[in-house]
Amino acid sequence: MNERILVVDDDPLTGELTATLLKEAGFDVILLQDSLQAVDTVKKSQPALAVLDILMPGIDGLSLCHKLKNDPQTKGVKVAVVSGKAFHADRKRATDYGADLFIEKPYDVDTFAERIGALIAGKPVPPPPPSAELAQAAIPVPADAKIRLKVWGCRSLNPFKGGEPSRYGRETSCVSAVVGDCLLVFDAGSGIIPLGKAIVADGKYREIWLFLTHFHQDHIEGLGQFAPIYAAGYKINISGAKDPAESMHDRIQRILEAAPPELGAVQADIQLYEMMEENYEVIPGVFVAPFFSNHPGTTLGFTVNAEGRKFIYCPDSEIYGDQGTAMQDYDDRLSKIVRDADLLMHDGRYLDSDYQVRKNNGHSSWLSTLELAARSGIKRLILFHHDDAYNDPLLDGIARDAKAHIAQKGYTLQIQLAQEALEIGL
């Protein structure tokens, strides 16, 4: 291994540590403390990657990243921003300016060189080890839980810029809920593919209720590969919104016709139901009430009442918060629907700063969702539908900021970010 790396860091201790770790891993390292020399040094030495601190005299690391990525002679050099200045805005600017990776100081010395090496090799960059704080954030499932939910996918569909794996997962929307001996499934994003394999392997649930919020790709892209559809002995009840543009039958048929041919013929008994804003007793004692959510196209959220518990699944929904006007009554309407729920799983896709430039696209900022949940008496909030461009450190930051906001305001609700394999008991 002889790939060249330029390290630009005005702090001699941190710079030397970074250079030493990379040299020990077999890289050819140039250490530079004067950021004003960085562009010329990159042009002369042609490194595979530049490691840039942010806070440096002369020219800061983000401006340097911007210069490198916008110069035809240097735009091909990969950039890793390595800094203790790791606010959400800085991470976002780094991504916007073309940085390929952001590593927060103090970094993990045991995995630092491995992560840099993966980036240079064009391989998925391993995430940093989870902190003790995050490991302690899990909320145990009560032994006497009447409803057990599991997240199989919670991401948006935007093309992800970084490519590294994520502790929060990369699959799109799908959540399962076991109520007694019954299985409910919400949405059929790519997360339904591993769920389907688990259902067939287990063999316990032969009747499945699948509730689709809408037909955007990240909520139906896994349906054609849902294993129980191609296995004998299954009954699948698919429910979704009644839409004047296209019938449920035509939508589902089109999806299944496009499924990979190697899956074989449809063998399950599939029943289709078009739902309105009514209260349906889909299974004795299990009531599902759809409601229209604030999202482009005909989109539903679902309220489920069963076993004396109430939970809401509403992954695509724009809460206006402080941006709302007197004529936009969605926030008040939603607050009445979700009031006093044991669990609310709701769209919390954006940083507030991102929401300001992406408003009216049908998604919420995490802060607006948290505030609505707090004033609606929600006991537990799961922020859902993470933007696919958000990496783990940024999502970890949202989790910390949300908990700090709750503590500052004196709210009582529990909060978590959705992540694959998260299990929730009610």
PDB file of N, CA, C and O in Angstrom, residues 66-119:
ATOM      1  N   HIS A  66     -13.878  23.127  -0.600  1.00  0.00           N
ATOM      2  CA  HIS A  66     -14.610  23.729  -1.709  1.00  0.00           C
ATOM      3  C   HIS A  66     -13.675  24.062  -2.871  1.00  0.00           C
ATOM      4  O   HIS A  66     -13.991  23.815  -4.051  1.00  0.00           O
ATOM      5  N   LYS A  67     -12.510  24.618  -2.551  1.00  0.00           N
ATOM      6  CA  LYS A  67     -11.536  24.957  -3.594  1.00  0.00           C
ATOM      7  C   LYS A  67     -11.058  23.714  -4.333  1.00  0.00           C
ATOM      8  O   LYS A  67     -10.986  23.680  -5.565  1.00  0.00           O
ATOM      9  N   LEU A  68     -10.732  22.672  -3.580  1.00  0.00           N
ATOM     10  CA  LEU A  68     -10.220  21.444  -4.193  1.00  0.00           C
ATOM     11  C   LEU A  68     -11.255  20.798  -5.109  1.00  0.00           C
ATOM     12  O   LEU A  68     -10.937  20.332  -6.201  1.00  0.00           O
ATOM     13  N   LYS A  69     -12.497  20.769  -4.646  1.00  0.00           N
ATOM     14  CA  LYS A  69     -13.539  20.089  -5.410  1.00  0.00           C
ATOM     15  C   LYS A  69     -14.025  20.897  -6.608  1.00  0.00           C
ATOM     16  O   LYS A  69     -14.730  20.353  -7.466  1.00  0.00           O
ATOM     17  N   ASN A  70     -13.674  22.165  -6.675  1.00  0.00           N
ATOM     18  CA  ASN A  70     -14.110  23.000  -7.787  1.00  0.00           C
ATOM     19  C   ASN A  70     -12.980  23.384  -8.734  1.00  0.00           C
ATOM     20  O   ASN A  70     -13.183  24.186  -9.644  1.00  0.00           O
ATOM     21  N   ASP A  71     -11.803  22.810  -8.525  1.00  0.00           N
ATOM     22  CA  ASP A  71     -10.663  23.038  -9.406  1.00  0.00           C
ATOM     23  C   ASP A  71     -10.493  21.793 -10.277  1.00  0.00           C
ATOM     24  O   ASP A  71     -10.334  20.683  -9.749  1.00  0.00           O
ATOM     25  N   PRO A  72     -10.537  21.914 -11.599  1.00  0.00           N
ATOM     26  CA  PRO A  72     -10.410  20.739 -12.472  1.00  0.00           C
ATOM     27  C   PRO A  72      -9.159  19.903 -12.210  1.00  0.00           C
ATOM     28  O   PRO A  72      -9.167  18.692 -12.422  1.00  0.00           O
ATOM     29  N   GLN A  73      -8.085  20.548 -11.707  1.00  0.00           N
ATOM     30  CA  GLN A  73      -6.849  19.811 -11.453  1.00  0.00           C
ATOM     31  C   GLN A  73      -6.898  18.989 -10.176  1.00  0.00           C
ATOM     32  O   GLN A  73      -6.115  18.053 -10.015  1.00  0.00           O
ATOM     33  N   THR A  74      -7.803  19.326  -9.262  1.00  0.00           N
ATOM     34  CA  THR A  74      -7.804  18.660  -7.948  1.00  0.00           C
ATOM     35  C   THR A  74      -9.144  18.035  -7.567  1.00  0.00           C
ATOM     36  O   THR A  74      -9.249  17.413  -6.513  1.00  0.00           O
ATOM     37  N   LYS A  75     -10.155  18.173  -8.408  1.00  0.00           N
ATOM     38  CA  LYS A  75     -11.495  17.718  -8.017  1.00  0.00           C
ATOM     39  C   LYS A  75     -11.576  16.197  -7.828  1.00  0.00           C
ATOM     40  O   LYS A  75     -12.477  15.695  -7.152  1.00  0.00           O
ATOM     41  N   GLY A  76     -10.633  15.471  -8.418  1.00  0.00           N
ATOM     42  CA  GLY A  76     -10.649  14.024  -8.263  1.00  0.00           C
ATOM     43  C   GLY A  76     -10.053  13.532  -6.963  1.00  0.00           C
ATOM     44  O   GLY A  76     -10.155  12.341  -6.635  1.00  0.00           O
ATOM     45  N   VAL A  77      -9.419  14.427  -6.201  1.00  0.00           N
ATOM     46  CA  VAL A  77      -8.833  14.040  -4.912  1.00  0.00           C
ATOM     47  C   VAL A  77      -9.950  13.876  -3.887  1.00  0.00           C
ATOM     48  O   VAL A  77     -10.773  14.779  -3.706  1.00  0.00           O
ATOM     49  N   LYS A  78      -9.994  12.736  -3.222  1.00  0.00           N
ATOM     50  CA  LYS A  78     -11.003  12.531  -2.180  1.00  0.00           C
ATOM     51  C   LYS A  78     -10.658  13.371  -0.958  1.00  0.00           C
ATOM     52  O   LYS A  78      -9.484  13.628  -0.677  1.00  0.00           O
ATOM     53  N   VAL A  79     -11.693  13.775  -0.245  1.00  0.00           N
ATOM     54  CA  VAL A  79     -11.506  14.647   0.917  1.00  0.00           C
ATOM     55  C   VAL A  79     -12.205  14.047   2.130  1.00  0.00           C
ATOM     56  O   VAL A  79     -13.386  13.704   2.073  1.00  0.00           O
ATOM     57  N   ALA A  80     -11.449  13.934   3.212  1.00  0.00           N
ATOM     58  CA  ALA A  80     -12.012  13.564   4.511  1.00  0.00           C
ATOM     59  C   ALA A  80     -11.848  14.755   5.446  1.00  0.00           C
ATOM     60  O   ALA A  80     -10.720  15.178   5.714  1.00  0.00           O
ATOM     61  N   VAL A  81     -12.952  15.314   5.893  1.00  0.00           N
ATOM     62  CA  VAL A  81     -12.905  16.399   6.875  1.00  0.00           C
ATOM     63  C   VAL A  81     -12.854  15.760   8.260  1.00  0.00           C
ATOM     64  O   VAL A  81     -13.731  14.964   8.618  1.00  0.00           O
ATOM     65  N   VAL A  82     -11.823  16.076   9.010  1.00  0.00           N
ATOM     66  CA  VAL A  82     -11.617  15.488  10.338  1.00  0.00           C
ATOM     67  C   VAL A  82     -11.513  16.638  11.322  1.00  0.00           C
ATOM     68  O   VAL A  82     -10.497  17.346  11.353  1.00  0.00           O
ATOM     69  N   SER A  83     -12.556  16.832  12.127  1.00  0.00           N
ATOM     70  CA  SER A  83     -12.606  18.042  12.934  1.00  0.00           C
ATOM     71  C   SER A  83     -13.428  17.848  14.197  1.00  0.00           C
ATOM     72  O   SER A  83     -14.359  17.037  14.236  1.00  0.00           O
ATOM     73  N   GLY A  84     -13.071  18.613  15.220  1.00  0.00           N
ATOM     74  CA  GLY A  84     -13.881  18.661  16.435  1.00  0.00           C
ATOM     75  C   GLY A  84     -15.048  19.612  16.295  1.00  0.00           C
ATOM     76  O   GLY A  84     -15.952  19.628  17.123  1.00  0.00           O
ATOM     77  N   LYS A  85     -15.043  20.438  15.259  1.00  0.00           N
ATOM     78  CA  LYS A  85     -16.162  21.344  14.975  1.00  0.00           C
ATOM     79  C   LYS A  85     -17.157  20.556  14.135  1.00  0.00           C
ATOM     80  O   LYS A  85     -17.085  20.514  12.913  1.00  0.00           O
ATOM     81  N   ALA A  86     -18.071  19.907  14.819  1.00  0.00           N
ATOM     82  CA  ALA A  86     -18.912  18.916  14.154  1.00  0.00           C
ATOM     83  C   ALA A  86     -20.401  19.217  14.323  1.00  0.00           C
ATOM     84  O   ALA A  86     -21.217  18.312  14.464  1.00  0.00           O
ATOM     85  N   PHE A  87     -20.747  20.506  14.318  1.00  0.00           N
ATOM     86  CA  PHE A  87     -22.156  20.863  14.375  1.00  0.00           C
ATOM     87  C   PHE A  87     -22.854  20.387  13.102  1.00  0.00           C
ATOM     88  O   PHE A  87     -22.226  20.175  12.060  1.00  0.00           O
ATOM     89  N   HIS A  88     -24.180  20.262  13.176  1.00  0.00           N
ATOM     90  CA  HIS A  88     -24.938  19.807  12.014  1.00  0.00           C
ATOM     91  C   HIS A  88     -24.657  20.674  10.790  1.00  0.00           C
ATOM     92  O   HIS A  88     -24.500  20.173   9.670  1.00  0.00           O
ATOM     93  N   ALA A  89     -24.604  21.979  11.005  1.00  0.00           N
ATOM     94  CA  ALA A  89     -24.383  22.889   9.880  1.00  0.00           C
ATOM     95  C   ALA A  89     -23.024  22.648   9.228  1.00  0.00           C
ATOM     96  O   ALA A  89     -22.883  22.729   8.000  1.00  0.00           O
ATOM     97  N   ASP A  90     -22.019  22.332  10.034  1.00  0.00           N
ATOM     98  CA  ASP A  90     -20.685  22.078   9.481  1.00  0.00           C
ATOM     99  C   ASP A  90     -20.652  20.764   8.701  1.00  0.00           C
ATOM    100  O   ASP A  90     -20.028  20.685   7.638  1.00  0.00           O
ATOM    101  N   ARG A  91     -21.311  19.751   9.226  1.00  0.00           N
ATOM    102  CA  ARG A  91     -21.369  18.478   8.510  1.00  0.00           C
ATOM    103  C   ARG A  91     -22.080  18.655   7.165  1.00  0.00           C
ATOM    104  O   ARG A  91     -21.657  18.106   6.145  1.00  0.00           O
ATOM    105  N   LYS A  92     -23.165  19.407   7.197  1.00  0.00           N
ATOM    106  CA  LYS A  92     -23.915  19.619   5.963  1.00  0.00           C
ATOM    107  C   LYS A  92     -23.093  20.421   4.953  1.00  0.00           C
ATOM    108  O   LYS A  92     -23.085  20.113   3.756  1.00  0.00           O
ATOM    109  N   ARG A  93     -22.410  21.462   5.414  1.00  0.00           N
ATOM    110  CA  ARG A  93     -21.563  22.243   4.511  1.00  0.00           C
ATOM    111  C   ARG A  93     -20.468  21.369   3.911  1.00  0.00           C
ATOM    112  O   ARG A  93     -20.152  21.486   2.717  1.00  0.00           O
ATOM    113  N   ALA A  94     -19.895  20.506   4.727  1.00  0.00           N
ATOM    114  CA  ALA A  94     -18.852  19.616   4.216  1.00  0.00           C
ATOM    115  C   ALA A  94     -19.402  18.743   3.083  1.00  0.00           C
ATOM    116  O   ALA A  94     -18.769  18.588   2.033  1.00  0.00           O
ATOM    117  N   THR A  95     -20.594  18.182   3.292  1.00  0.00           N
ATOM    118  CA  THR A  95     -21.218  17.361   2.250  1.00  0.00           C
ATOM    119  C   THR A  95     -21.529  18.201   1.018  1.00  0.00           C
ATOM    120  O   THR A  95     -21.261  17.796  -0.116  1.00  0.00           O
ATOM    121  N   ASP A  96     -22.096  19.380   1.237  1.00  0.00           N
ATOM    122  CA  ASP A  96     -22.447  20.261   0.110  1.00  0.00           C
ATOM    123  C   ASP A  96     -21.211  20.669  -0.692  1.00  0.00           C
ATOM    124  O   ASP A  96     -21.286  20.859  -1.908  1.00  0.00           O
ATOM    125  N   TYR A  97     -20.073  20.820  -0.006  1.00  0.00           N
ATOM    126  CA  TYR A  97     -18.851  21.239  -0.690  1.00  0.00           C
ATOM    127  C   TYR A  97     -18.110  20.080  -1.348  1.00  0.00           C
ATOM    128  O   TYR A  97     -17.071  20.284  -1.975  1.00  0.00           O
ATOM    129  N   GLY A  98     -18.626  18.862  -1.173  1.00  0.00           N
ATOM    130  CA  GLY A  98     -18.044  17.723  -1.875  1.00  0.00           C
ATOM    131  C   GLY A  98     -17.206  16.786  -1.034  1.00  0.00           C
ATOM    132  O   GLY A  98     -16.588  15.864  -1.572  1.00  0.00           O
ATOM    133  N   ALA A  99     -17.148  16.999   0.293  1.00  0.00           N
ATOM    134  CA  ALA A  99     -16.369  16.092   1.147  1.00  0.00           C
ATOM    135  C   ALA A  99     -16.909  14.668   1.025  1.00  0.00           C
ATOM    136  O   ALA A  99     -18.114  14.443   0.968  1.00  0.00           O
ATOM    137  N   ASP A 100     -16.016  13.715   0.990  1.00  0.00           N
ATOM    138  CA  ASP A 100     -16.406  12.312   0.857  1.00  0.00           C
ATOM    139  C   ASP A 100     -16.655  11.638   2.202  1.00  0.00           C
ATOM    140  O   ASP A 100     -17.280  10.579   2.256  1.00  0.00           O
ATOM    141  N   LEU A 101     -16.157  12.248   3.281  1.00  0.00           N
ATOM    142  CA  LEU A 101     -16.294  11.646   4.607  1.00  0.00           C
ATOM    143  C   LEU A 101     -16.091  12.725   5.659  1.00  0.00           C
ATOM    144  O   LEU A 101     -15.293  13.645   5.463  1.00  0.00           O
ATOM    145  N   PHE A 102     -16.845  12.640   6.754  1.00  0.00           N
ATOM    146  CA  PHE A 102     -16.656  13.539   7.895  1.00  0.00           C
ATOM    147  C   PHE A 102     -16.388  12.670   9.118  1.00  0.00           C
ATOM    148  O   PHE A 102     -17.176  11.787   9.441  1.00  0.00           O
ATOM    149  N   ILE A 103     -15.259  12.908   9.772  1.00  0.00           N
ATOM    150  CA  ILE A 103     -14.908  12.179  10.992  1.00  0.00           C
ATOM    151  C   ILE A 103     -14.760  13.191  12.119  1.00  0.00           C
ATOM    152  O   ILE A 103     -14.021  14.163  12.005  1.00  0.00           O
ATOM    153  N   GLU A 104     -15.486  12.950  13.189  1.00  0.00           N
ATOM    154  CA  GLU A 104     -15.457  13.880  14.318  1.00  0.00           C
ATOM    155  C   GLU A 104     -14.286  13.562  15.248  1.00  0.00           C
ATOM    156  O   GLU A 104     -14.024  12.402  15.565  1.00  0.00           O
ATOM    157  N   LYS A 105     -13.563  14.631  15.665  1.00  0.00           N
ATOM    158  CA  LYS A 105     -12.544  14.492  16.701  1.00  0.00           C
ATOM    159  C   LYS A 105     -13.211  14.595  18.078  1.00  0.00           C
ATOM    160  O   LYS A 105     -14.154  15.380  18.245  1.00  0.00           O
ATOM    161  N   PRO A 106     -12.710  13.876  19.068  1.00  0.00           N
ATOM    162  CA  PRO A 106     -11.631  12.889  18.970  1.00  0.00           C
ATOM    163  C   PRO A 106     -12.131  11.625  18.277  1.00  0.00           C
ATOM    164  O   PRO A 106     -13.191  11.112  18.612  1.00  0.00           O
ATOM    165  N   TYR A 107     -11.358  11.151  17.320  1.00  0.00           N
ATOM    166  CA  TYR A 107     -11.771   9.967  16.583  1.00  0.00           C
ATOM    167  C   TYR A 107     -11.247   8.703  17.262  1.00  0.00           C
ATOM    168  O   TYR A 107     -10.380   8.748  18.155  1.00  0.00           O
ATOM    169  N   ASP A 108     -11.763   7.570  16.860  1.00  0.00           N
ATOM    170  CA  ASP A 108     -11.344   6.285  17.398  1.00  0.00           C
ATOM    171  C   ASP A 108     -10.035   5.870  16.718  1.00  0.00           C
ATOM    172  O   ASP A 108     -10.012   5.605  15.511  1.00  0.00           O
ATOM    173  N   VAL A 109      -8.942   5.838  17.482  1.00  0.00           N
ATOM    174  CA  VAL A 109      -7.624   5.585  16.890  1.00  0.00           C
ATOM    175  C   VAL A 109      -7.505   4.167  16.343  1.00  0.00           C
ATOM    176  O   VAL A 109      -6.693   3.907  15.447  1.00  0.00           O
ATOM    177  N   ASP A 110      -8.316   3.236  16.855  1.00  0.00           N
ATOM    178  CA  ASP A 110      -8.217   1.851  16.404  1.00  0.00           C
ATOM    179  C   ASP A 110      -8.841   1.633  15.024  1.00  0.00           C
ATOM    180  O   ASP A 110      -8.487   0.689  14.326  1.00  0.00           O
ATOM    181  N   THR A 111      -9.777   2.486  14.642  1.00  0.00           N
ATOM    182  CA  THR A 111     -10.471   2.277  13.366  1.00  0.00           C
ATOM    183  C   THR A 111     -10.233   3.405  12.361  1.00  0.00           C
ATOM    184  O   THR A 111     -10.712   3.330  11.233  1.00  0.00           O
ATOM    185  N   PHE A 112      -9.493   4.454  12.763  1.00  0.00           N
ATOM    186  CA  PHE A 112      -9.331   5.627  11.903  1.00  0.00           C
ATOM    187  C   PHE A 112      -8.693   5.263  10.556  1.00  0.00           C
ATOM    188  O   PHE A 112      -9.226   5.581   9.491  1.00  0.00           O
ATOM    189  N   ALA A 113      -7.546   4.609  10.589  1.00  0.00           N
ATOM    190  CA  ALA A 113      -6.845   4.274   9.346  1.00  0.00           C
ATOM    191  C   ALA A 113      -7.664   3.319   8.481  1.00  0.00           C
ATOM    192  O   ALA A 113      -7.648   3.407   7.243  1.00  0.00           O
ATOM    193  N   GLU A 114      -8.393   2.413   9.108  1.00  0.00           N
ATOM    194  CA  GLU A 114      -9.240   1.480   8.362  1.00  0.00           C
ATOM    195  C   GLU A 114     -10.323   2.235   7.597  1.00  0.00           C
ATOM    196  O   GLU A 114     -10.611   1.936   6.432  1.00  0.00           O
ATOM    197  N   ARG A 115     -10.902   3.241   8.222  1.00  0.00           N
ATOM    198  CA  ARG A 115     -11.968   4.008   7.580  1.00  0.00           C
ATOM    199  C   ARG A 115     -11.410   4.830   6.412  1.00  0.00           C
ATOM    200  O   ARG A 115     -12.021   4.900   5.341  1.00  0.00           O
ATOM    201  N   ILE A 116     -10.241   5.414   6.618  1.00  0.00           N
ATOM    202  CA  ILE A 116      -9.606   6.179   5.541  1.00  0.00           C
ATOM    203  C   ILE A 116      -9.235   5.250   4.383  1.00  0.00           C
ATOM    204  O   ILE A 116      -9.430   5.578   3.204  1.00  0.00           O
ATOM    205  N   GLY A 117      -8.713   4.085   4.717  1.00  0.00           N
ATOM    206  CA  GLY A 117      -8.334   3.128   3.681  1.00  0.00           C
ATOM    207  C   GLY A 117      -9.523   2.661   2.860  1.00  0.00           C
ATOM    208  O   GLY A 117      -9.426   2.499   1.638  1.00  0.00           O
ATOM    209  N   ALA A 118     -10.655   2.438   3.524  1.00  0.00           N
ATOM    210  CA  ALA A 118     -11.861   2.018   2.811  1.00  0.00           C
ATOM    211  C   ALA A 118     -12.324   3.107   1.852  1.00  0.00           C
ATOM    212  O   ALA A 118     -12.744   2.824   0.722  1.00  0.00           O
ATOM    213  N   LEU A 119     -12.220   4.358   2.286  1.00  0.00           N
ATOM    214  CA  LEU A 119     -12.623   5.471   1.429  1.00  0.00           C
ATOM    215  C   LEU A 119     -11.740   5.543   0.185  1.00  0.00           C
ATOM    216  O   LEU A 119     -12.236   5.693  -0.942  1.00  0.00           O
TER     217      LEU A 119
END
